[in-house]
PDB file of C-alpha atoms in Angstrom:
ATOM      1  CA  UNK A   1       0.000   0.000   0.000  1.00  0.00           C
ATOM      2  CA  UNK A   2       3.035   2.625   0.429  1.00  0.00           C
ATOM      3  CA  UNK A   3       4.111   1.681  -3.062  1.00  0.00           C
ATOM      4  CA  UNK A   4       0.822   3.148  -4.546  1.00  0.00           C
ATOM      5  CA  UNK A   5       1.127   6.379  -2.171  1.00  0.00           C
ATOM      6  CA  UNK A   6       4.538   6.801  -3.356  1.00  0.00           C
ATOM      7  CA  UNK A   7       3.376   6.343  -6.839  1.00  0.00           C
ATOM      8  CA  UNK A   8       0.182   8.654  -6.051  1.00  0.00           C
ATOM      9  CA  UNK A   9       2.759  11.289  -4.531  1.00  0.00           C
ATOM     10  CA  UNK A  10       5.012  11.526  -7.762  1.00  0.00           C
ATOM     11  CA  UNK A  11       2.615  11.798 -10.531  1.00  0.00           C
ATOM     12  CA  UNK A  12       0.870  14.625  -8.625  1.00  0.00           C
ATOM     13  CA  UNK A  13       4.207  16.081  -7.993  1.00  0.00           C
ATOM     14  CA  UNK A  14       5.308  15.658 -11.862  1.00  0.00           C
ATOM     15  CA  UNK A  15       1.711  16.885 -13.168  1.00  0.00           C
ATOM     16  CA  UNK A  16       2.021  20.303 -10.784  1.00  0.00           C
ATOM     17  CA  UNK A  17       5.835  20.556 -12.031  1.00  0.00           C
ATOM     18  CA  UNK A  18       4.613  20.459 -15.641  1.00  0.00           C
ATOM     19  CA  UNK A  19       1.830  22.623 -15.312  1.00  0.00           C
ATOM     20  CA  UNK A  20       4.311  24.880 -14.226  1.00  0.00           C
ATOM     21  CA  UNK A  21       6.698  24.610 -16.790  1.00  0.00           C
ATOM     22  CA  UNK A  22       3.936  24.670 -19.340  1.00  0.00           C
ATOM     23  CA  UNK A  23       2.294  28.157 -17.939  1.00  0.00           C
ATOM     24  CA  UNK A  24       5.859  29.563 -17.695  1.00  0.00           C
ATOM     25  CA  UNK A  25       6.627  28.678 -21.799  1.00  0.00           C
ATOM     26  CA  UNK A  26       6.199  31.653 -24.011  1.00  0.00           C
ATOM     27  CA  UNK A  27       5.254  34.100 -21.703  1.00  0.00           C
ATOM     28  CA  UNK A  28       6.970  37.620 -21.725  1.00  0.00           C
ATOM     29  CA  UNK A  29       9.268  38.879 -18.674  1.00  0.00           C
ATOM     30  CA  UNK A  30      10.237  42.834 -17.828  1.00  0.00           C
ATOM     31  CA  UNK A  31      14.190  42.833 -18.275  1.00  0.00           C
ATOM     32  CA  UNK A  32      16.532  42.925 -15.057  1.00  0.00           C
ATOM     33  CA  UNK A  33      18.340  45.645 -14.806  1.00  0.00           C
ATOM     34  CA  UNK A  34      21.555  44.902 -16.627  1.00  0.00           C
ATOM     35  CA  UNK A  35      24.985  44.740 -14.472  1.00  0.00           C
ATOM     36  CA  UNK A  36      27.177  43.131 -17.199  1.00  0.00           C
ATOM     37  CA  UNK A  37      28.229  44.255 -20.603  1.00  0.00           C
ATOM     38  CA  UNK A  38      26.782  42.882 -23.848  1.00  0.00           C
ATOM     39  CA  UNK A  39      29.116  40.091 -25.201  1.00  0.00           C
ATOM     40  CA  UNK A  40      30.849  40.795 -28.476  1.00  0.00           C
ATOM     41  CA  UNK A  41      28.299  38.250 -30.459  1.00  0.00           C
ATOM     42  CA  UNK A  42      25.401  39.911 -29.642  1.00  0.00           C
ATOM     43  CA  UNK A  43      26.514  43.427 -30.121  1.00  0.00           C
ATOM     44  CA  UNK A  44      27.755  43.041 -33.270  1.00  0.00           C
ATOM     45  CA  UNK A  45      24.475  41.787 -34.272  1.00  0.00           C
ATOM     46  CA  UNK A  46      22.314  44.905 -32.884  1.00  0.00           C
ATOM     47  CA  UNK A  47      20.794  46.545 -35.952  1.00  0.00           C
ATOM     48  CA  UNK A  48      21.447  50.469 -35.142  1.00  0.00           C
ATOM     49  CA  UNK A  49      18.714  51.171 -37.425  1.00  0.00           C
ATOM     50  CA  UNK A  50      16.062  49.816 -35.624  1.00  0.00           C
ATOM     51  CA  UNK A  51      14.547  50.239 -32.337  1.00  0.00           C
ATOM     52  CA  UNK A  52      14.170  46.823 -30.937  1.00  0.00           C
ATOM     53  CA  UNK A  53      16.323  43.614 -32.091  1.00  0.00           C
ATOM     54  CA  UNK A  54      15.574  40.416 -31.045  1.00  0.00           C
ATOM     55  CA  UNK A  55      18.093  38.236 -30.369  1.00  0.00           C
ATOM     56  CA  UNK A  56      17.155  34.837 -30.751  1.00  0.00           C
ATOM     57  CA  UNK A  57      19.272  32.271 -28.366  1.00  0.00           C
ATOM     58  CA  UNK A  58      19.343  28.772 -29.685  1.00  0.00           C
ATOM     59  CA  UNK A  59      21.288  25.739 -30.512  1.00  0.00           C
ATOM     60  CA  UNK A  60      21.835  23.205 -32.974  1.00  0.00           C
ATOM     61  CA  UNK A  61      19.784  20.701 -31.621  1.00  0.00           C
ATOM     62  CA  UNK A  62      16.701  22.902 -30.385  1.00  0.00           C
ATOM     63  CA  UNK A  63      13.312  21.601 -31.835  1.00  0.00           C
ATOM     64  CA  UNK A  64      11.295  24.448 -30.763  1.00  0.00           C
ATOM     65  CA  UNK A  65      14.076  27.234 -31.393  1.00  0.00           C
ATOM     66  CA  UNK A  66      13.538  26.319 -35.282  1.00  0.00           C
ATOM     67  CA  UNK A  67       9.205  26.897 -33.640  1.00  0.00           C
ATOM     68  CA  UNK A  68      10.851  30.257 -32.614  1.00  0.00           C
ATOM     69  CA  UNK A  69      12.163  31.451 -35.118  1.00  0.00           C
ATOM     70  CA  UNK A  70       9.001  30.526 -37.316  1.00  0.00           C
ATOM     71  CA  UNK A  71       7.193  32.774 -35.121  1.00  0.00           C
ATOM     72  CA  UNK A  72       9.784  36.104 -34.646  1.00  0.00           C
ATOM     73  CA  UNK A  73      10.823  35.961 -38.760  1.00  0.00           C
ATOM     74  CA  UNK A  74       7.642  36.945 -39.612  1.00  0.00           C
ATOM     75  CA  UNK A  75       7.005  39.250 -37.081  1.00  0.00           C
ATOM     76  CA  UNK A  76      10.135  41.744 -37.389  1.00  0.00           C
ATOM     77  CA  UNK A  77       9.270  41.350 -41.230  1.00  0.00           C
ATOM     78  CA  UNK A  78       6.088  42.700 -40.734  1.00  0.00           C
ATOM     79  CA  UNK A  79       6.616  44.972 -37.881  1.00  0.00           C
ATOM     80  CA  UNK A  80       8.675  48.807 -39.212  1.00  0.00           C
ATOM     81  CA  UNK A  81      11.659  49.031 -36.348  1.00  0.00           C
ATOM     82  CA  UNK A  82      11.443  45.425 -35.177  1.00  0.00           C
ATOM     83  CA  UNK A  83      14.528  43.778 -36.352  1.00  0.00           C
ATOM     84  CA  UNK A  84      15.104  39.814 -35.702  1.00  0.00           C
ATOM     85  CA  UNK A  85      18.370  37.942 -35.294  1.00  0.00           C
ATOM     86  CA  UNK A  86      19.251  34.325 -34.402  1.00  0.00           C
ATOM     87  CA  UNK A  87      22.555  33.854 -32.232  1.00  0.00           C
ATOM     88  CA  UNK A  88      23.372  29.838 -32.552  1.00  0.00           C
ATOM     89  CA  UNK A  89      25.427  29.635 -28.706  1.00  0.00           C
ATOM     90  CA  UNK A  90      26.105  25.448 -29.402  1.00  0.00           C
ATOM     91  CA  UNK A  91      29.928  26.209 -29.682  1.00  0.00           C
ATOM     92  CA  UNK A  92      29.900  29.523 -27.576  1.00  0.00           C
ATOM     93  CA  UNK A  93      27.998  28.750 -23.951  1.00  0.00           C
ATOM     94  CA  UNK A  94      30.070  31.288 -22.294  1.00  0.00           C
ATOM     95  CA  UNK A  95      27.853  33.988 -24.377  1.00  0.00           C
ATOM     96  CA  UNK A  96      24.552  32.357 -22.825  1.00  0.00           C
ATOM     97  CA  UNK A  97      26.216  32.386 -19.296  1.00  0.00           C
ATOM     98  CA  UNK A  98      27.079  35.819 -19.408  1.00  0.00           C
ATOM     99  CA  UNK A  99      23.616  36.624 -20.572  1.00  0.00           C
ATOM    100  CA  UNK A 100      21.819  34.268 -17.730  1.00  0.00           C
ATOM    101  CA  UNK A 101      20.400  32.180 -20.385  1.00  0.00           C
ATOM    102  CA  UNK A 102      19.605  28.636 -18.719  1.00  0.00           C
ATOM    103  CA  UNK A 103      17.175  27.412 -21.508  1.00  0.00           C
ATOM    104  CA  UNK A 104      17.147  27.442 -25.429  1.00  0.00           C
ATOM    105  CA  UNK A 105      15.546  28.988 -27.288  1.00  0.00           C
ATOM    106  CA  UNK A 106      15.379  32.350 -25.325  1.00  0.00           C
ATOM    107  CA  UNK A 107      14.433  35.541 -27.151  1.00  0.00           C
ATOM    108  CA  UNK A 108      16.040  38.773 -25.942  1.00  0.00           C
ATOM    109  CA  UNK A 109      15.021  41.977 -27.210  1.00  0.00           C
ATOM    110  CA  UNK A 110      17.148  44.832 -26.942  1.00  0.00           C
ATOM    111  CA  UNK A 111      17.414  48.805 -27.689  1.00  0.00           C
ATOM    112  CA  UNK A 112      20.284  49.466 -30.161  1.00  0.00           C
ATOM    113  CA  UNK A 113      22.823  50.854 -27.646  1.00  0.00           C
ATOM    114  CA  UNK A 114      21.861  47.373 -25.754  1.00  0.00           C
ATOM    115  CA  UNK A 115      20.271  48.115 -22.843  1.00  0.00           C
ATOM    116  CA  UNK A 116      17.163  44.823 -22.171  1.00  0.00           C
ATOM    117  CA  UNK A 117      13.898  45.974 -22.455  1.00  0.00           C
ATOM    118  CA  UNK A 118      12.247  42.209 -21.948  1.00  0.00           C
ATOM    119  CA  UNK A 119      12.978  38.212 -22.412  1.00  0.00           C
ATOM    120  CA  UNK A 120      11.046  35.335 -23.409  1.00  0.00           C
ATOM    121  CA  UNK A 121      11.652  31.798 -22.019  1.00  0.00           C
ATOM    122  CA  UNK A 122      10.366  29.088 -24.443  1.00  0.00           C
ATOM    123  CA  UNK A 123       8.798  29.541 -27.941  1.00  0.00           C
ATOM    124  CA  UNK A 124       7.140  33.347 -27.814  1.00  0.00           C
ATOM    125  CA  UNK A 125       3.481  33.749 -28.510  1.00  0.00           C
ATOM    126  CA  UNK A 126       3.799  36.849 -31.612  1.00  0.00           C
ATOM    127  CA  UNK A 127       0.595  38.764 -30.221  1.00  0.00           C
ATOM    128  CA  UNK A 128       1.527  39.098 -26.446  1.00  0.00           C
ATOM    129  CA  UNK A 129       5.374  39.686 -27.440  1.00  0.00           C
ATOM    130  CA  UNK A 130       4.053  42.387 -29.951  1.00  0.00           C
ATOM    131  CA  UNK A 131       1.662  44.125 -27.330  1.00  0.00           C
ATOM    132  CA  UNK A 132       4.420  44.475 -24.843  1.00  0.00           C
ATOM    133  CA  UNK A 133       7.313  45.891 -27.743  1.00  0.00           C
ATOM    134  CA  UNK A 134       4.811  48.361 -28.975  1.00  0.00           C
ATOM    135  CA  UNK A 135       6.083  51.513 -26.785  1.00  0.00           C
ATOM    136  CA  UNK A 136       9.179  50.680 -27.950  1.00  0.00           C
ATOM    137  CA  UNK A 137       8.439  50.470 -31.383  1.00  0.00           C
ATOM    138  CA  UNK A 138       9.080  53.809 -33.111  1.00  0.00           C
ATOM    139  CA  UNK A 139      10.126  54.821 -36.472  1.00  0.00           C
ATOM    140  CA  UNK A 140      13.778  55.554 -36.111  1.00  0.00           C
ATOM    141  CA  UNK A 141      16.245  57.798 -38.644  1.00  0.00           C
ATOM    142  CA  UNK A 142      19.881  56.517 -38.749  1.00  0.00           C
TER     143      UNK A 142
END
């Protein structure tokens, strides 16, 4: 009988530790204020003509950072002053370390001088990551 309360014990535990992870997966977090530079990689691929990049962490192997990018593509094509940019970190995991990046893909968008307005966990969901770039989404001049 302790076997099937054991058993009883770790599904519940495993179904609240996935609904978790599921209800965190996509959903759009306010950047931390920044106490590191930028590394190299990912400010040479800021666009300085518009105002939000995304920068796009994955890795070779990533099923749902190929999802990801099927979502932002389209959306900085679509979008004037939303520029999109995918930054493979497979042979370069010091460049996720120094940007706290614990899971692939993570989607980091950032002003052009590289300061972190927000970050996405997990394949982003195009409407809610739109809604929340909008006020930083002006026409800029270079």
């Amino acid at each position: 009988m302790t076997g099937l309360w054991v058993l009883v014990a770790t599904l519940v535990a495993a179904g609240a530790v996935g609904a978790l992870l599921k209800a965190r997966n996509g959903r759009v977090r306010k950047a931390k204020p920044a106490v590191r530079a930028l590394p190299a990689p990912v400010t040479d691929v800021l666009d300085p003509a518009s105002a939000v990049t995304l920068v796009q962490i994955s890795t070779t192997f990533c099923a749902p950072c190929r999802h990801a990018k099927a979502v932002l593509a389209p959306l900085a094509e679509r979008t004037a002053g939303l520029h999109h940019v995918e930054l493979d970190v497979t042979n370069s995991p010091e460049v996720a370390q120094s940007l706290s990046v614990l899971r692939t893909p993570t989607t980091i968008a950032l002003t052009p001088d590289g300061r972190e307005l927000l970050r996405v966990g997990g394949v982003p969901k195009g409407p809610e990551l739109l809604d929340a770039l909008r006020p930083h989404l002006t026409t800029r001049t270079p």
